[in-house]
XYZ file of C-alpha atoms in Angstrom:
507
model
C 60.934 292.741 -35.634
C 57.650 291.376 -33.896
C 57.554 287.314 -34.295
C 54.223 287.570 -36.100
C 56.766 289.743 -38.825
C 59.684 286.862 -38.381
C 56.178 284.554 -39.422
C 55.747 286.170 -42.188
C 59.369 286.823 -43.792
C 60.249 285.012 -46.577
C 62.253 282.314 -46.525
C 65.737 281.540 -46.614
C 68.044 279.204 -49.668
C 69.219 277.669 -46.330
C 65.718 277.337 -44.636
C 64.089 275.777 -48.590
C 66.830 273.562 -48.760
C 66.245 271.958 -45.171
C 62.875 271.578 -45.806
C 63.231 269.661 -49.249
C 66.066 267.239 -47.359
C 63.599 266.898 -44.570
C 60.614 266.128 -46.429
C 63.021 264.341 -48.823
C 63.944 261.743 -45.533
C 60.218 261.352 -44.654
C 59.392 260.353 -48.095
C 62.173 258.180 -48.118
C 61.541 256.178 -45.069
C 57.789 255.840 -44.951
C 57.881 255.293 -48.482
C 60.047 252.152 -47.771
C 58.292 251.171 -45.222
C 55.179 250.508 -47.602
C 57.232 248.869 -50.159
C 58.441 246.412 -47.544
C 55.025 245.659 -46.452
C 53.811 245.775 -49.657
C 56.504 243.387 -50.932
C 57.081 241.471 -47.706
C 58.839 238.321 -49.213
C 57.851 234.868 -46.994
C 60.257 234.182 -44.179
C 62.811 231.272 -43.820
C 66.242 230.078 -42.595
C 69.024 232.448 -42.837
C 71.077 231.298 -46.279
C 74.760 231.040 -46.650
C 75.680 232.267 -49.537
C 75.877 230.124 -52.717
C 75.018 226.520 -49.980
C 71.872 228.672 -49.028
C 70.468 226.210 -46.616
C 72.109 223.188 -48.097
C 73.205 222.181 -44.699
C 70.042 222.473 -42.987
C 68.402 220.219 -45.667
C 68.296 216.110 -44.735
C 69.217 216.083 -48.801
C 68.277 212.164 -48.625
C 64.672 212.502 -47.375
C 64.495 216.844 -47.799
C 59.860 216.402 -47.274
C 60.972 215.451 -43.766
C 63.153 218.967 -42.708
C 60.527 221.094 -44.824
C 57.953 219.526 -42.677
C 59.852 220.611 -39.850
C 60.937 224.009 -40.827
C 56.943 224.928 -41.407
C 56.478 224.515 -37.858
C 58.593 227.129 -37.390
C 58.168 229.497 -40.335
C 54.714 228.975 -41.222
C 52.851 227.313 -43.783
C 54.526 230.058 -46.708
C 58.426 230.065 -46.381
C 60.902 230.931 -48.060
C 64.406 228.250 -48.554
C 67.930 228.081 -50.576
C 68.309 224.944 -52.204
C 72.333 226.232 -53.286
C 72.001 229.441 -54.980
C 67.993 228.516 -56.020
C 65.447 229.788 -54.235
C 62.437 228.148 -53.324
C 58.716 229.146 -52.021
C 57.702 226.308 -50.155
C 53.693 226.007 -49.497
C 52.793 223.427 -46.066
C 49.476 221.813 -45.407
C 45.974 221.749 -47.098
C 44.281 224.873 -46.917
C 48.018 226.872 -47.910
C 48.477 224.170 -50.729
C 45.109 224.490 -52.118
C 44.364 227.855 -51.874
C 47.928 227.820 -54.383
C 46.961 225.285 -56.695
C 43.418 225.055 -56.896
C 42.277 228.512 -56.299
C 45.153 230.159 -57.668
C 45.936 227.867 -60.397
C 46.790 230.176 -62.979
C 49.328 232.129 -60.722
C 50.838 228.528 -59.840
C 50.505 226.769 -62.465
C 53.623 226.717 -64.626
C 55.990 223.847 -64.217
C 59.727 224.651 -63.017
C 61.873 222.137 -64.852
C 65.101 221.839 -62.525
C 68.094 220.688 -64.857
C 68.352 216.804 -64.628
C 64.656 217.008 -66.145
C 65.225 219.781 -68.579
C 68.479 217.345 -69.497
C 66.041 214.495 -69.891
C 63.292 216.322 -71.472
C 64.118 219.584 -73.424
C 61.070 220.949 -72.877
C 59.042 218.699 -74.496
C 56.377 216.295 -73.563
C 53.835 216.790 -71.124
C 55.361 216.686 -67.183
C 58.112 219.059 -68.308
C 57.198 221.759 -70.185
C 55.269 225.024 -70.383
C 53.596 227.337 -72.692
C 51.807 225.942 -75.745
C 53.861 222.794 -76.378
C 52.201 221.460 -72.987
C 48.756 222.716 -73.389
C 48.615 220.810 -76.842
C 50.473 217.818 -75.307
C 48.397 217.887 -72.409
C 45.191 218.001 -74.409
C 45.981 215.384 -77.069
C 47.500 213.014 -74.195
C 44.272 213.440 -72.341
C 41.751 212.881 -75.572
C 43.474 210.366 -76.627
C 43.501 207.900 -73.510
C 39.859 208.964 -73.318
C 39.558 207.627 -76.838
C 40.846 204.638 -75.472
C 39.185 204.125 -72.798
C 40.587 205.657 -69.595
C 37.937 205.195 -67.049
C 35.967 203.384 -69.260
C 35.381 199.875 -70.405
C 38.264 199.558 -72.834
C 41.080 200.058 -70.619
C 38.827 198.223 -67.768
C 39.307 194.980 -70.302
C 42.714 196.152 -70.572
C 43.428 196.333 -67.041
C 41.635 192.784 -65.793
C 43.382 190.842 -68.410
C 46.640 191.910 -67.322
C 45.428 191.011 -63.652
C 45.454 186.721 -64.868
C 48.356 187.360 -66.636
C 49.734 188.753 -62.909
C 47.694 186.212 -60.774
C 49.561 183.359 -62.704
C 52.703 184.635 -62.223
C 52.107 184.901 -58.331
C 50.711 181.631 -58.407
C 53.816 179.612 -59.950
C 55.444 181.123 -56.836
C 53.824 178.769 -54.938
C 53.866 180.908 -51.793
C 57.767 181.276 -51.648
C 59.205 184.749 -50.606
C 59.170 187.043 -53.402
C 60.083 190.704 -54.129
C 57.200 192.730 -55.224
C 58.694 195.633 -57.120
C 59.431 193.251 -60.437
C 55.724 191.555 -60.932
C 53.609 194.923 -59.648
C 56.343 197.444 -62.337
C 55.720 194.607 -65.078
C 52.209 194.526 -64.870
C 51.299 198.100 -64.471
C 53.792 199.152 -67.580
C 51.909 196.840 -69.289
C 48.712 198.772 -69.129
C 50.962 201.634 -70.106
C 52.140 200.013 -73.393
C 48.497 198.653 -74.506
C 47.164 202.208 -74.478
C 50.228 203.834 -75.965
C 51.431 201.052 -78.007
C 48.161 198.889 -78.808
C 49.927 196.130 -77.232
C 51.409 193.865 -74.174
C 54.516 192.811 -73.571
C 55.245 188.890 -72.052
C 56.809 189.136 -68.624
C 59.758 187.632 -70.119
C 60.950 189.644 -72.677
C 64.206 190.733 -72.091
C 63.996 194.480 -73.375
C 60.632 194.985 -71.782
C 62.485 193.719 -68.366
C 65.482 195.928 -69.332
C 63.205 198.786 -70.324
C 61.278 199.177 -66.964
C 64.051 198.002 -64.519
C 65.983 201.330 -66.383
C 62.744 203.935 -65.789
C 62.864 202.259 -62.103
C 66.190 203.052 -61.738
C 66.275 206.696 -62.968
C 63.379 207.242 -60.380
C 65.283 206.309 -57.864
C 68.446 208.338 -59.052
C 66.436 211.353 -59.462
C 65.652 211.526 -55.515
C 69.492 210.830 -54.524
C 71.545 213.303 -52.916
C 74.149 213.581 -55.681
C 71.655 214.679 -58.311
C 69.836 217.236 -56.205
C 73.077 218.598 -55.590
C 73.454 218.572 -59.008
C 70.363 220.764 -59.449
C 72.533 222.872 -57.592
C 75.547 223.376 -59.290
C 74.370 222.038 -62.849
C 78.193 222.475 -63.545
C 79.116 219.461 -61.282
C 77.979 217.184 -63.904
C 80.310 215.636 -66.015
C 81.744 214.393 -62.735
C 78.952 212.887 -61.143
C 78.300 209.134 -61.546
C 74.760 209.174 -60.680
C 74.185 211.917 -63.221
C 76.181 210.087 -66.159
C 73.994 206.650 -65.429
C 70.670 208.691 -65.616
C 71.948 209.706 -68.691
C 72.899 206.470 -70.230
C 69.622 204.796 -68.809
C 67.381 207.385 -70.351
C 69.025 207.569 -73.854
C 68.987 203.683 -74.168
C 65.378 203.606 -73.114
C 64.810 206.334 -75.921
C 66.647 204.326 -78.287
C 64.003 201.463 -77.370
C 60.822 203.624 -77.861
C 62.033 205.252 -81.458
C 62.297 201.266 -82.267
C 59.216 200.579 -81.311
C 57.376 204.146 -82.823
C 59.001 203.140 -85.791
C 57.883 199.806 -85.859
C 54.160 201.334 -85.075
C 55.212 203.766 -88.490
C 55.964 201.160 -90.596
C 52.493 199.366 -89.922
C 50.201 202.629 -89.684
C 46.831 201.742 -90.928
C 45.077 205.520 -91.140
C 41.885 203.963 -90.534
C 42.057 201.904 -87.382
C 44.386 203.634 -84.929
C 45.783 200.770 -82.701
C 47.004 203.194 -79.434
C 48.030 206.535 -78.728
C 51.391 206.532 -80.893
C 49.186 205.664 -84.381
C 46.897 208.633 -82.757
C 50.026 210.786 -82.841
C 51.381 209.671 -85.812
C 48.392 210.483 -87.707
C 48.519 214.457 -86.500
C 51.758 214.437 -87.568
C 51.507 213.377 -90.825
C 48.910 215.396 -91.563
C 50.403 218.697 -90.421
C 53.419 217.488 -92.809
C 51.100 217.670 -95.429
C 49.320 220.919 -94.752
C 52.619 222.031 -94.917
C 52.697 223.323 -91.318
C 55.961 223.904 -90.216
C 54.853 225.287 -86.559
C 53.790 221.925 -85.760
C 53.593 221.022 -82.270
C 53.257 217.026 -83.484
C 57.298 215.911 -84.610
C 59.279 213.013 -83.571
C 60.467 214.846 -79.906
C 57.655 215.753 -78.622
C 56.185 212.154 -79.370
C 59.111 210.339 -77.973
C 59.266 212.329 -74.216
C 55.307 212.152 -74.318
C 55.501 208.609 -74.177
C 58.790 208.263 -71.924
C 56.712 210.880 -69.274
C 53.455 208.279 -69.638
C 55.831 205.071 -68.813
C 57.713 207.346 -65.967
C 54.818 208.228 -64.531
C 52.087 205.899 -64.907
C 54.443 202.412 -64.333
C 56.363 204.013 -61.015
C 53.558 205.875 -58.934
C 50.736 203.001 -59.048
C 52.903 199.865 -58.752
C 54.571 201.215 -55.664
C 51.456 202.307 -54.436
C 50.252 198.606 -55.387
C 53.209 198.097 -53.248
C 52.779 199.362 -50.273
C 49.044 197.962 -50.291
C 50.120 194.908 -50.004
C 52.977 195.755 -47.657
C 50.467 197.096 -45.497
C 48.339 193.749 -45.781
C 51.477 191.591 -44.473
C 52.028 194.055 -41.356
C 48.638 194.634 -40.174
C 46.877 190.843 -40.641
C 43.501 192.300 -38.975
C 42.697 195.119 -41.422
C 43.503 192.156 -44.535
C 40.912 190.045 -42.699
C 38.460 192.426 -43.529
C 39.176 193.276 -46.844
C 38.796 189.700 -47.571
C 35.736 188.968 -45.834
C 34.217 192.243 -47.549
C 35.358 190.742 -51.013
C 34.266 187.446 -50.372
C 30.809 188.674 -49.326
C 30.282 191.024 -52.436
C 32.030 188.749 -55.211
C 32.596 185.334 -54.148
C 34.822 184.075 -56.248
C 33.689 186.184 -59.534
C 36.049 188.679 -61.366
C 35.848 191.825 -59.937
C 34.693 194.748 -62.187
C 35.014 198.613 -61.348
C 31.056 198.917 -60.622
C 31.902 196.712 -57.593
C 34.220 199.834 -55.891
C 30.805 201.379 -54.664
C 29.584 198.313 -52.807
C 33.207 197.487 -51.440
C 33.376 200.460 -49.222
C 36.229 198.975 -46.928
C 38.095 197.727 -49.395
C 38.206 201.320 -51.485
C 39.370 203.187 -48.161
C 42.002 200.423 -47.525
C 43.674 201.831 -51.137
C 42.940 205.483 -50.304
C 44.870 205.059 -46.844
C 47.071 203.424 -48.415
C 47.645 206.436 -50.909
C 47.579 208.586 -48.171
C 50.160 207.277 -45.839
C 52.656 206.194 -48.398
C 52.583 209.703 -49.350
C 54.490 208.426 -53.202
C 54.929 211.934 -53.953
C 55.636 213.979 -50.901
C 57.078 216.565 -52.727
C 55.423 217.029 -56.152
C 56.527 218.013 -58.960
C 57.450 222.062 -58.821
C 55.728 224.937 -59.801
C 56.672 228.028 -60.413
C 54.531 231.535 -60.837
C 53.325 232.578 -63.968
C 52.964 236.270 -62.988
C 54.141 238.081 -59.664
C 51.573 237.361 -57.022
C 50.876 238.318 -53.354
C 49.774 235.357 -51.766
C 48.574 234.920 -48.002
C 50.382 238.691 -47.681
C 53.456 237.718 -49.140
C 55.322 238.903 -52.188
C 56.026 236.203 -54.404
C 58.022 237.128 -57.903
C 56.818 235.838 -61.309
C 59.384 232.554 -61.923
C 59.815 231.613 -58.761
C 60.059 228.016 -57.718
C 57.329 227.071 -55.486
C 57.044 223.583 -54.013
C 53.616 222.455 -52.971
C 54.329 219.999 -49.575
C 51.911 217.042 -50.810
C 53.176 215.162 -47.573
C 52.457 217.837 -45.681
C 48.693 217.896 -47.055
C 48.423 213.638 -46.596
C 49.191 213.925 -43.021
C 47.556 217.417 -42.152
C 46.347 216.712 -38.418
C 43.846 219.012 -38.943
C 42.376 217.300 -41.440
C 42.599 213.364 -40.558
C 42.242 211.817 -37.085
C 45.240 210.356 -36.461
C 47.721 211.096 -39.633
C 50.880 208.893 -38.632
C 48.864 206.026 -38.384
C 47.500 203.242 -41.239
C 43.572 203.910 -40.310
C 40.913 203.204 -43.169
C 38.371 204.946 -41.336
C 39.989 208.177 -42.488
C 37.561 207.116 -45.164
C 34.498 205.454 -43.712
C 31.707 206.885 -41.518
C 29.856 205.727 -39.046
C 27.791 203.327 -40.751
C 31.228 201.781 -42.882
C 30.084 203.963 -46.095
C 32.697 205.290 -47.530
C 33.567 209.291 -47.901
C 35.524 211.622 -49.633
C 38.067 213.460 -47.813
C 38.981 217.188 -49.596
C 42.593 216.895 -48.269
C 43.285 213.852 -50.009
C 45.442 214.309 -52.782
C 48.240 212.337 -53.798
C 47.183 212.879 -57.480
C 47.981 216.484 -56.801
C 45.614 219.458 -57.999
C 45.146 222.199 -60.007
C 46.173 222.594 -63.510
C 48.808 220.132 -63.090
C 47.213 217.120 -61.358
C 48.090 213.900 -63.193
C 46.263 213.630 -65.850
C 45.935 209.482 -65.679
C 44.326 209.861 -62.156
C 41.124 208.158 -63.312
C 43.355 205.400 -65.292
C 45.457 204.719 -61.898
C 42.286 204.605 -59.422
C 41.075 201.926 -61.994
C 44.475 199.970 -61.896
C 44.882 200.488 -58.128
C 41.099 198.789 -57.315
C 41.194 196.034 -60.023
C 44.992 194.548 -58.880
C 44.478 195.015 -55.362
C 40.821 193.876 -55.504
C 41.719 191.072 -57.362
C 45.089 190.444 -55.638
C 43.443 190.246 -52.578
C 40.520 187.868 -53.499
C 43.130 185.320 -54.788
C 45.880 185.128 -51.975
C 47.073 185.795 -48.881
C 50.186 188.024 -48.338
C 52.303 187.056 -45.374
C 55.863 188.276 -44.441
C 58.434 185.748 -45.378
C 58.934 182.666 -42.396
C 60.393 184.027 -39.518
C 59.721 187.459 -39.862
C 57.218 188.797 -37.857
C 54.585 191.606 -39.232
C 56.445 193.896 -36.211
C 59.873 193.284 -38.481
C 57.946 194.769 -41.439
C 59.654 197.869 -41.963
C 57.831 200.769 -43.171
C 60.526 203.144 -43.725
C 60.381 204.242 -47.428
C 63.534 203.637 -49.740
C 65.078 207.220 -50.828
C 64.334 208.166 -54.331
C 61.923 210.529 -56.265
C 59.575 209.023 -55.375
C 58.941 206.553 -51.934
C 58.871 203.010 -52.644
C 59.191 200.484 -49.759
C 62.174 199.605 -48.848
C 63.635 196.270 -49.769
C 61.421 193.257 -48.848
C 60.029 189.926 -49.570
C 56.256 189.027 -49.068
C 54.588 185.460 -49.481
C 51.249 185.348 -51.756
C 49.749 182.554 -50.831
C 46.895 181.229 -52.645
C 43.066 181.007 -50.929
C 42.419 177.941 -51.973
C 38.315 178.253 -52.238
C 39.342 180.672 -54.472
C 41.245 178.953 -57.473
């Protein structure tokens, strides 16, 4: 046989078998290949199984290690908090590209389980689906309706600031600590919007009621209940996780009072804050008859309990660190005051005034920045699977947006570790927008009172600052000012007294 025949022979069982195993391997293993690429999950540290990277994680201050590990893994990583795994996104262009750009593929909320404990699902910070698209939208109408960025709660808001000014004033320049007067004053703004009224500095539940939500903020950031989020098991054995508990059903207890109290008062005609607002929609989808309703008594309750949370705690320790920043660094309060001085004298200052108080208005943005209140935000996870910067990232998977890591972006500010207002000023002291500046967060899920807090955070400080002079304590120098934040949720200062002391021209 001539090997052009043997080329021509038919082929053997043996000789169609190889070939279907061979082309069978090929298949196989370039086939894979693409899937890998194609589903090419975001890198990370090397979990231990069921810890994950538990043991890698600083679980008192975790923003810090995450920082560090995106130096190492990039800006998309991948990390094991226990068993749960997390898609963590580092610095501005990564974390807006996810949350502005990509909202809807980011956008849903992952509720760990302390907040699905504390919420069920309802209310507006955490939930999903349609129960917090309608709570969303009637929360953000409604403070609209009354005034949010407008002249209402502006009225609102600078009454409240005598009420605070007098307070400081009876002081008499003595050391005082600045988490009590700043929580009171700022929850009060809460409760005339949401309630229709103000509560007197020295009512006993009202004290009870916000030293309780300050507490379970700080809780929520402790070691034992993100372990907790861990092992949801754990507990009935963990202290921190029973007070939470006990401090957010006796703070429930105290709005039903009060919603009730709002019920029994109800005039349909003039709706006195956004509870009568609420109460209205609900009785009149009891009497279409709609049993669907997104309006009943739970929903109503965590909606307010999320507006206290979150409005009261983020701007008064903001407010707080302003003026912490004031007592350390003497120089940059110098010019504040000379700025306000120029521009107001000694009139009230009004919101129309931000625009010709330049310094003043980057002083609170730096301040916003550096404190960095949220480094963390809230979590997200995807709505859909999504491949994102070239990575494969699974529908419901957690994904953590690095807000610190956004706030002190060196590509994006000058010198990011340090308090600098010019961050915010150009060259001729006007003041400018920065893009990577977003402690409100962004997206579909940026705080929806952003316009409400900017308003609180210019009036008090403005205001604050035109009336007295904050000073550490005698003998404590500004250098023994510490600026380390206190672990919690989110970063107050840690424990300190300041002296207010009055400007005298000014009373």
């Amino acid at each position: 046989m001539t090997s052009v025949e043997a080329l021509f022979m038919p082929p053997t069982a043996t000789g169609i078998l190889f070939a279907i195993v061979f082309l069978l391997i090929v298949y196989l293993l370039f086939s894979d290949a693409s899937s890998q690429e194609e589903n090419k999950e975001p890198p990370g540290p090397k979990p231990l199984p069921l810890l994950g990277n538990m043991l890698q994680v600083n679980l008192k201050r975790p923003y810090l290690t995450l920082c560090e590990m995106s130096k190492k893994y990039g800006s998309v990583f991948t990390v094991y908090f226990g068993p749960k795994k997390v898609v963590v996104l580092a610095g501005y262009q990564t974390v807006k590209q996810a949350l502005v750009n990509n909202s809807e593929e980011f956008g849903n909320r992952d509720i760990s389980p302390i907040f699905f404990d504390l919420s069920k699902g309802h209310g507006i910070l955490f939930s999903n689906g349609e129960s917090w698209k309608e709570m969303r939208r009637f929360s953000l109408t409604t403070l609209r309706d009354f005034g949010m960025g407008k002249r209402g709660s502006e009225e609102k808001i600078i009454e409240e600031t005598h009420y605070l000014r007098e307070m400081l004033k009876d002081l008499q320049g003595k050391p005082f600590d600045t988490s009590q007067p700043l929580n009171y004053a700022t929850s009060n703004i809460i409760s005339a919007i949401v309630y229709g009224s103000r509560f007197q500095y020295s009512d006993h539940q009202f004290k009870e009621m916000v030293k309780r939500a300050n507490d379970n903020i700080k809780l929520g950031g402790s070691p034992s209940i993100q372990i907790y989020n861990m092992f949801p098991w754990l507990g009935g054995w963990l202290k921190d996780w029973k007070l939470m508990m006990l401090n957010f059903d006796q703070n429930l207890k105290q709005i039903k009072d009060l919603v009730m109290n709002l019920e029994e008062t109800l005039n349909l005609e003039e709706t006195r804050g956004l509870v009568d607002s609420f109460l209205i929609r609900k009785k009149n989808s009891e009497k279409s008859g709609d049993k669907d309703t997104l309006f009943h008594e739970e929903n109503l309750i965590i909606t307010v309990s999320n507006l206290f949370a979150a409005g009261t705690d983020t701007t008064s320790t903001t407010l707080r660190w302003c003026l912490l920043f004031m007592a350390k660094y003497p120089q940059i309060q110098d010019h504040v005051q000379e700025e306000i001085d120029g521009v107001l004298g000694g009139r009230q200052p009004v919101v129309e005034d931000r625009k010709n108080l330049p310094y003043t208005d980057a002083v609170i943005h730096e301040t916003q920045r550096l404190a960095n209140v949220v480094p963390m935000s809230i979590p997200h996870t995807t709505t859909c699977d999504v491949t994102f910067q070239g990575f494969f990232i699974k529908k419901g998977t957690c994904v953590l947006p690095l807000l610190t890591s956004v706030l002190k972006d060196d590509t994006q500010w000058e010198s990011p570790q340090n308090f600098n207002p010019a961050h915010f000023l150009d060259e001729q002291g006007r003041f400018v927008k920065n893009d990577a500046f977003m402690p409100f967060s962004a997206g579909r899920r940026v705080c929806l009172g952003e316009s409400l807090a900017r308003m609180i955070l210019f009036l008090f400080f403005t205001s604050l600052l035109q009336h007295f002079r904050f000073t550490p304590p005698p003998g404590v120098s500004e250098d023994q000012l510490d600026l380390t934040p206190a672990v919690g949720f989110t970063l107050n200062p840690s424990p300190h007294k300041l002296c207010a002391v009055s400007r005298a021209s000014h009373e």
